[in-house]
Tab-separated table of C-alpha atoms in Angstrom:
chain	number	residue	atom	x	y	z
K	227	MET	CA	18.913	-23.069	-13.296
K	228	THR	CA	16.488	-24.303	-10.639
K	229	SER	CA	15.430	-20.558	-10.072
K	230	LEU	CA	14.706	-19.756	-13.406
K	231	LEU	CA	10.977	-21.456	-13.497
K	232	PRO	CA	10.036	-19.701	-10.194
K	233	LEU	CA	11.216	-16.441	-11.402
K	234	PHE	CA	9.344	-16.889	-14.811
K	235	LEU	CA	6.256	-17.571	-13.001
K	236	LEU	CA	7.004	-14.783	-10.242
K	237	THR	CA	7.091	-12.640	-13.119
K	238	ILE	CA	4.102	-13.696	-14.802
K	239	GLY	CA	2.422	-13.376	-11.326
K	240	PHE	CA	3.277	-9.880	-10.924
K	241	VAL	CA	1.992	-9.148	-14.487
K	242	ALA	CA	-1.309	-10.679	-13.476
K	243	LEU	CA	-1.350	-8.455	-10.123
K	244	ILE	CA	-0.712	-5.442	-12.188
K	245	LEU	CA	-3.382	-5.864	-14.932
K	246	GLY	CA	-6.002	-7.499	-12.186
K	247	ALA	CA	-5.440	-4.005	-10.040
K	248	ASN	CA	-5.785	-2.089	-13.116
K	249	TRP	CA	-9.104	-3.530	-14.116
K	250	LEU	CA	-10.338	-3.318	-10.276
K	251	VAL	CA	-9.251	0.284	-9.889
K	252	ASN	CA	-10.792	1.374	-13.155
K	253	SER	CA	-14.348	-0.104	-12.586
K	254	ALA	CA	-14.068	0.646	-8.648
K	255	THR	CA	-13.414	4.556	-9.846
K	256	SER	CA	-15.928	4.390	-12.100
K	257	ILE	CA	-18.670	3.297	-9.465
K	258	GLY	CA	-17.056	6.161	-7.467
K	259	VAL	CA	-17.889	8.771	-10.010
K	260	LYS	CA	-21.212	7.381	-10.503
K	261	ALA	CA	-21.833	7.964	-6.726
K	262	LYS	CA	-20.347	11.429	-7.136
K	263	LEU	CA	-17.833	11.167	-4.711
K	264	SER	CA	-14.884	13.520	-4.393
K	265	PRO	CA	-11.569	12.840	-5.968
K	266	LEU	CA	-9.849	12.757	-2.508
K	267	ILE	CA	-12.596	10.462	-1.097
K	268	ILE	CA	-12.108	8.210	-4.420
K	269	GLY	CA	-8.405	8.021	-4.040
K	270	LEU	CA	-8.402	7.420	0.121
K	271	THR	CA	-11.145	4.666	0.011
K	272	ILE	CA	-11.993	2.925	-3.483
K	273	VAL	CA	-8.474	3.415	-5.317
K	274	ALA	CA	-6.507	2.676	-2.119
K	275	PHE	CA	-8.507	-0.260	-1.360
K	276	GLY	CA	-8.206	-1.471	-5.123
K	277	THR	CA	-4.450	-1.138	-5.353
K	278	SER	CA	-3.681	-2.563	-1.958
K	279	LEU	CA	-5.542	-5.681	-2.977
K	280	PRO	CA	-2.287	-7.113	-4.217
K	281	GLU	CA	-1.130	-7.015	-0.914
K	282	MET	CA	-3.870	-8.670	0.711
K	283	ILE	CA	-3.859	-11.250	-1.737
K	284	VAL	CA	-0.413	-12.229	-1.693
K	285	ASN	CA	-0.644	-12.087	2.425
K	286	VAL	CA	-3.619	-14.352	2.512
K	287	PHE	CA	-2.131	-16.883	0.148
K	288	ALA	CA	1.390	-16.803	2.105
K	289	CYS	CA	-0.138	-17.319	5.153
K	290	ILE	CA	-2.836	-19.836	4.263
K	291	LYS	CA	0.382	-21.991	2.360
K	292	GLY	CA	2.547	-21.187	5.369
K	293	SER	CA	4.996	-18.556	4.994
K	294	PRO	CA	3.666	-15.793	7.376
K	295	GLY	CA	7.040	-14.269	7.179
K	296	LEU	CA	6.415	-12.502	3.913
K	297	ALA	CA	3.329	-10.844	5.234
K	298	ILE	CA	5.130	-8.223	7.537
K	299	GLY	CA	8.004	-7.239	5.365
K	300	ASN	CA	5.462	-6.991	2.250
K	301	ILE	CA	3.572	-4.169	4.355
K	302	ILE	CA	6.678	-2.218	5.809
K	303	GLY	CA	8.573	-2.408	2.255
K	304	SER	CA	5.178	-1.335	0.318
K	305	ASN	CA	4.204	1.422	2.661
K	306	THR	CA	7.816	2.998	2.421
K	307	MET	CA	7.950	2.656	-1.256
K	308	ASN	CA	4.339	4.244	-1.413
K	309	ILE	CA	5.839	7.491	0.664
K	310	LEU	CA	9.222	7.698	-0.728
K	311	LEU	CA	9.152	6.018	-4.363
K	312	ILE	CA	5.389	6.751	-5.521
K	313	LEU	CA	4.910	10.159	-3.920
K	314	GLY	CA	8.255	11.280	-4.921
K	315	VAL	CA	8.072	10.317	-8.618
K	316	SER	CA	4.545	11.500	-8.611
K	317	SER	CA	5.297	14.949	-7.286
K	318	MET	CA	8.226	15.083	-9.926
K	319	ILE	CA	5.796	14.938	-12.699
K	320	PHE	CA	3.422	17.569	-10.999
K	321	PRO	CA	3.652	19.104	-7.711
K	322	ILE	CA	0.923	17.431	-5.478
K	323	ASP	CA	-1.123	19.733	-3.094
K	324	VAL	CA	-1.964	18.344	0.292
K	325	SER	CA	-5.638	19.084	1.579
K	326	ARG	CA	-6.107	20.595	5.056
K	327	ILE	CA	-8.308	17.675	6.173
K	328	SER	CA	-5.380	14.853	4.868
K	329	ILE	CA	-3.123	17.015	7.188
K	330	ARG	CA	-5.328	16.660	9.938
K	331	ARG	CA	-6.625	13.097	9.746
K	332	ASP	CA	-4.816	11.119	7.279
K	333	ILE	CA	-1.395	11.722	7.875
K	334	PRO	CA	-1.917	11.371	11.535
K	335	ALA	CA	-3.814	8.032	10.891
K	336	GLY	CA	-0.729	6.694	8.962
K	337	PHE	CA	1.533	7.655	12.217
K	338	LEU	CA	-0.909	5.996	14.537
K	339	ALA	CA	-1.254	2.689	12.278
K	340	THR	CA	2.596	2.345	11.766
K	341	ALA	CA	3.187	2.932	15.693
K	342	ALA	CA	0.289	0.191	16.143
K	343	ILE	CA	2.205	-2.359	14.329
K	344	THR	CA	5.507	-1.785	15.982
K	345	LEU	CA	4.090	-2.058	19.114
K	346	MET	CA	2.189	-5.070	18.586
K	347	ALA	CA	5.096	-6.920	16.893
K	348	ASN	CA	7.392	-6.137	19.851
K	349	ASP	CA	4.767	-7.502	22.115
K	350	TYR	CA	3.815	-4.685	24.264
K	351	PHE	CA	0.013	-5.626	23.660
K	352	ILE	CA	-0.852	-9.252	23.687
K	353	GLY	CA	1.346	-12.537	23.932
K	354	ASN	CA	4.801	-13.509	24.815
K	355	SER	CA	6.228	-14.047	21.271
K	356	MET	CA	7.562	-11.835	18.442
K	357	THR	CA	4.096	-12.182	16.733
K	358	ILE	CA	1.004	-10.254	15.669
K	359	ASN	CA	-1.927	-12.376	16.928
K	360	TRP	CA	-5.572	-12.683	16.125
K	361	ILE	CA	-6.755	-10.465	18.696
K	362	GLU	CA	-4.291	-7.695	17.834
K	363	GLY	CA	-5.416	-8.114	14.010
K	364	LEU	CA	-9.112	-7.929	15.055
K	365	ALA	CA	-7.780	-4.511	16.687
K	366	LEU	CA	-6.368	-3.502	13.599
K	367	ILE	CA	-9.381	-4.181	11.531
K	368	LEU	CA	-11.654	-2.274	13.941
K	369	PHE	CA	-9.212	0.519	13.771
K	370	GLY	CA	-9.593	0.194	9.846
K	371	PHE	CA	-13.320	0.556	9.978
K	372	GLY	CA	-13.418	3.528	12.134
K	373	TYR	CA	-11.130	5.057	9.892
K	374	LEU	CA	-12.748	4.520	6.677
K	375	TYR	CA	-16.169	5.836	8.841
K	376	LEU	CA	-14.417	8.734	9.654
K	377	THR	CA	-13.440	9.440	6.485
K	378	PHE	CA	-16.848	9.440	4.542
K	379	LYS	CA	-18.186	11.125	7.499
K	380	GLN	CA	-15.666	14.113	7.075
K	381	GLY	CA	-15.740	13.849	3.273
K	382	GLY	CA	-12.777	15.599	1.324
K	383	SER	CA	-11.772	18.831	0.647
K	384	GLU	CA	-13.435	19.119	-3.060
K	385	GLU	CA	-16.563	18.680	-4.704
K	386	PHE	CA	-17.188	16.128	-7.260
K	387	THR	CA	-16.624	17.375	-10.622
K	388	GLU	CA	-18.866	16.794	-13.535
K	389	GLY	CA	-15.613	16.202	-15.954
K	390	GLN	CA	-14.388	12.821	-14.382
K	391	GLU	CA	-15.070	10.073	-16.507
K	392	SER	CA	-16.956	6.940	-15.921
K	393	MET	CA	-17.229	3.678	-17.931
K	394	PRO	CA	-20.931	2.000	-19.259
K	395	TRP	CA	-22.149	-0.397	-16.322
K	396	GLY	CA	-21.265	-3.472	-18.695
K	397	LYS	CA	-17.556	-2.303	-18.989
K	398	THR	CA	-17.586	-1.604	-15.291
K	399	ILE	CA	-18.785	-4.876	-14.253
K	400	LEU	CA	-16.745	-6.801	-16.985
K	401	GLU	CA	-13.538	-5.215	-15.497
K	402	LEU	CA	-14.167	-5.843	-12.036
K	403	VAL	CA	-14.948	-9.434	-12.444
K	404	PHE	CA	-11.428	-9.501	-14.466
K	405	GLY	CA	-9.663	-7.505	-12.042
K	406	ILE	CA	-10.666	-10.079	-9.300
K	407	ILE	CA	-9.554	-13.047	-11.367
K	408	GLY	CA	-6.361	-11.318	-11.973
K	409	LEU	CA	-5.510	-10.754	-8.268
K	410	TYR	CA	-6.315	-14.371	-7.522
K	411	ILE	CA	-3.958	-15.840	-10.109
K	412	GLY	CA	-1.269	-13.032	-9.668
K	413	GLY	CA	-1.300	-13.683	-5.627
K	414	GLU	CA	-1.043	-17.575	-5.941
K	415	LEU	CA	2.124	-17.468	-8.185
K	416	VAL	CA	3.848	-14.375	-6.363
K	417	SER	CA	2.948	-16.112	-2.597
K	418	ARG	CA	4.146	-19.793	-4.181
K	419	ASN	CA	7.333	-18.742	-6.154
K	420	ALA	CA	8.561	-15.847	-3.726
K	421	SER	CA	9.272	-18.478	-1.075
K	422	ILE	CA	10.921	-21.062	-3.324
K	423	LEU	CA	13.263	-18.279	-4.499
K	424	ALA	CA	13.798	-17.405	-0.656
K	425	ILE	CA	15.100	-20.940	-0.096
K	426	ASN	CA	16.996	-20.525	-3.345
K	427	TRP	CA	18.530	-17.509	-2.603
K	428	GLY	CA	19.557	-18.120	0.936
K	429	MET	CA	17.189	-15.074	1.946
K	430	SER	CA	14.964	-14.686	4.848
K	431	GLU	CA	10.851	-14.682	4.031
K	432	SER	CA	10.816	-11.391	5.503
K	433	THR	CA	13.375	-9.821	3.507
K	434	VAL	CA	11.976	-11.382	0.202
K	435	GLY	CA	8.626	-9.564	1.495
K	436	LEU	CA	10.431	-6.491	1.964
K	437	THR	CA	11.923	-6.237	-1.241
K	438	VAL	CA	10.973	-8.222	-4.073
K	439	VAL	CA	7.348	-8.907	-3.171
K	440	ALA	CA	6.903	-5.554	-1.577
K	441	THR	CA	8.118	-3.779	-4.900
K	442	ALA	CA	5.597	-5.985	-6.942
K	443	THR	CA	2.635	-5.554	-4.755
K	444	SER	CA	3.168	-1.489	-4.923
K	445	LEU	CA	3.447	-1.502	-8.654
K	446	PRO	CA	-0.488	-0.539	-8.891
K	447	GLU	CA	0.213	2.236	-6.463
K	448	LEU	CA	2.835	3.460	-8.646
K	449	ILE	CA	1.052	3.191	-11.879
K	450	THR	CA	-2.316	4.896	-10.695
K	451	SER	CA	-0.524	7.677	-8.889
K	452	ILE	CA	1.888	8.513	-11.822
K	453	VAL	CA	-1.313	8.116	-14.342
K	454	ALA	CA	-3.073	10.905	-11.762
K	455	ALA	CA	-0.274	12.964	-11.532
K	456	LEU	CA	-0.256	13.138	-15.723
K	457	LYS	CA	-3.800	14.061	-15.381
K	458	LYS	CA	-2.692	16.455	-12.854
K	459	ASN	CA	-5.010	15.121	-10.369
K	460	SER	CA	-3.037	15.365	-7.297
K	461	SER	CA	-5.884	14.403	-4.909
K	462	ILE	CA	-6.178	11.049	-6.295
K	463	ALA	CA	-2.418	10.958	-6.197
K	464	ILE	CA	-1.831	12.017	-2.487
K	465	GLY	CA	-5.218	10.025	-1.571
K	466	ASN	CA	-4.173	6.739	-3.048
K	467	VAL	CA	-0.768	6.662	-1.247
K	468	LEU	CA	-2.055	7.952	2.122
K	469	GLY	CA	-4.950	5.469	2.074
K	470	SER	CA	-3.302	2.502	0.980
K	471	ASN	CA	-0.687	2.909	3.660
K	472	ILE	CA	-3.643	3.066	6.134
K	473	LEU	CA	-5.484	-0.071	4.579
K	474	ASN	CA	-2.236	-2.334	4.191
K	475	ILE	CA	-1.561	-1.957	8.041
K	476	PHE	CA	-5.286	-1.981	9.577
K	477	MET	CA	-7.080	-3.994	6.919
K	478	VAL	CA	-4.392	-6.134	5.117
K	479	LEU	CA	-2.276	-7.193	8.091
K	480	GLY	CA	-5.464	-7.368	10.530
K	481	ILE	CA	-6.949	-10.033	8.265
K	482	SER	CA	-3.384	-11.837	7.596
K	483	SER	CA	-3.007	-12.314	11.246
K	484	LEU	CA	-6.377	-13.687	11.660
K	485	ILE	CA	-5.510	-16.536	9.323
K	486	THR	CA	-2.228	-16.921	11.222
K	487	PRO	CA	-0.102	-15.530	13.831
K	488	LEU	CA	2.445	-13.223	11.859
K	489	PRO	CA	5.926	-13.891	13.288
K	490	PHE	CA	8.249	-10.465	13.351
K	491	ASP	CA	12.101	-10.387	12.806
K	492	THR	CA	13.466	-7.711	15.202
K	493	LYS	CA	15.943	-6.872	12.647
K	494	MET	CA	12.728	-5.386	10.574
K	495	ASN	CA	12.859	-2.719	13.494
K	496	GLN	CA	15.251	-0.771	11.424
K	497	GLN	CA	12.899	-0.908	8.819
K	498	LEU	CA	9.938	0.344	11.070
K	499	LEU	CA	12.259	3.458	12.003
K	500	ILE	CA	12.937	4.106	8.465
K	501	LEU	CA	9.244	3.963	7.622
K	502	PHE	CA	8.420	6.249	10.936
K	503	ALA	CA	11.323	8.762	9.208
K	504	ALA	CA	9.432	8.280	5.979
K	505	ASN	CA	5.904	9.911	7.382
K	506	ALA	CA	7.760	12.292	8.961
K	507	ILE	CA	9.743	13.485	5.847
K	508	MET	CA	6.518	13.444	4.301
K	509	LEU	CA	5.054	15.815	6.634
K	510	THR	CA	8.121	18.287	6.709
K	511	VAL	CA	7.970	18.752	2.872
K	512	VAL	CA	4.313	19.329	2.989
K	513	PHE	CA	4.856	22.439	5.779
K	514	THR	CA	8.256	23.636	3.788
K	515	GLY	CA	8.128	25.764	0.729
K	516	LYS	CA	5.085	27.450	-0.654
K	517	GLY	CA	1.732	26.318	0.477
K	518	ARG	CA	0.851	22.937	1.351
K	519	LYS	CA	2.383	20.973	-1.202
K	520	ILE	CA	5.162	18.896	-2.443
K	521	SER	CA	7.268	20.086	-5.044
K	522	ARG	CA	9.609	18.548	-7.873
K	523	PHE	CA	12.433	19.005	-5.754
K	524	GLU	CA	10.955	17.689	-2.469
K	525	GLY	CA	10.026	15.162	-4.659
K	526	LEU	CA	13.581	14.265	-5.804
K	527	ILE	CA	14.496	13.937	-2.026
K	528	LEU	CA	11.887	11.464	-1.308
K	529	THR	CA	12.978	9.276	-4.411
K	530	LEU	CA	16.399	9.190	-3.664
K	531	GLY	CA	15.609	8.326	0.000
K	532	TYR	CA	13.734	5.170	-1.210
K	533	VAL	CA	16.949	3.952	-3.079
K	534	ALA	CA	18.863	4.573	-0.029
K	535	PHE	CA	16.460	2.305	1.848
K	536	MET	CA	16.552	-0.233	-0.604
K	537	LEU	CA	20.128	-0.499	-0.401
K	538	PHE	CA	20.355	-0.750	3.097
K	539	SER	CA	17.688	-3.275	3.285
K	540	LEU	CA	19.127	-5.501	1.326
K	541	TYR	CA	22.900	-4.941	2.722
K	542	ASN	CA	21.623	-6.006	5.981
């Protein structure tokens, strides 16, 4: 019974995060369209940043409230879900074309980001404890700004299409404000009640972050990519996944570690290896079959891989 109220409030927090992210993504995309950005750039930057805000908000609140163990697990779980489940489900709806520039720039950046936190968390750089400290966090943020600069400088592989929709400025600003409010309330509820449930259920904060919180904070990416796939806009679908993963590590973990050092449970090296494997599988399926695309069958393989990942994480 003691878990019912935290579970209810956690659910309310998830709903607030989803609604807030949806409003924020709508308004941010509208601004991007008005600025005549290509669909890939909108997906990699504006939409990816919007859908990564739940991870950002939850991590910031968790760090401020003394539960930093959620932070790294949240990002590893979210990034794995983005590649295996979200990309898998989206490509099952509509095969996803992957542009040459994403293969040259965005997929390698995802590998680099994963390698960076693996080395930092295992103390290959600065410090003598299993944490990501503020100096390493600052380095991650600088990497993030470098990636964003390179992305805008190189651009996408497509030109802006006039058929894309944008909202009136009044509605855009209104959804932007409500989106920020929703994310704030949702982040407060999720971070507080996830920690309570971790204690009640006898689970570590990192495990809760890896499973429950990561699934919740990745729902905006899932919804956004599914909607993009239904509209046959594979550029936003793939850009959302790749951009979110890169920003989650460089910006979200970077900012979180500026607040407090992020402790790392060495058992999570197994999940980091799985995340590396997920990136490798994604790259493999892009180059197999016809053209540079992820087919429906390959999407099914990715989705089944995520089911295996969740069962493995919960079993451990």
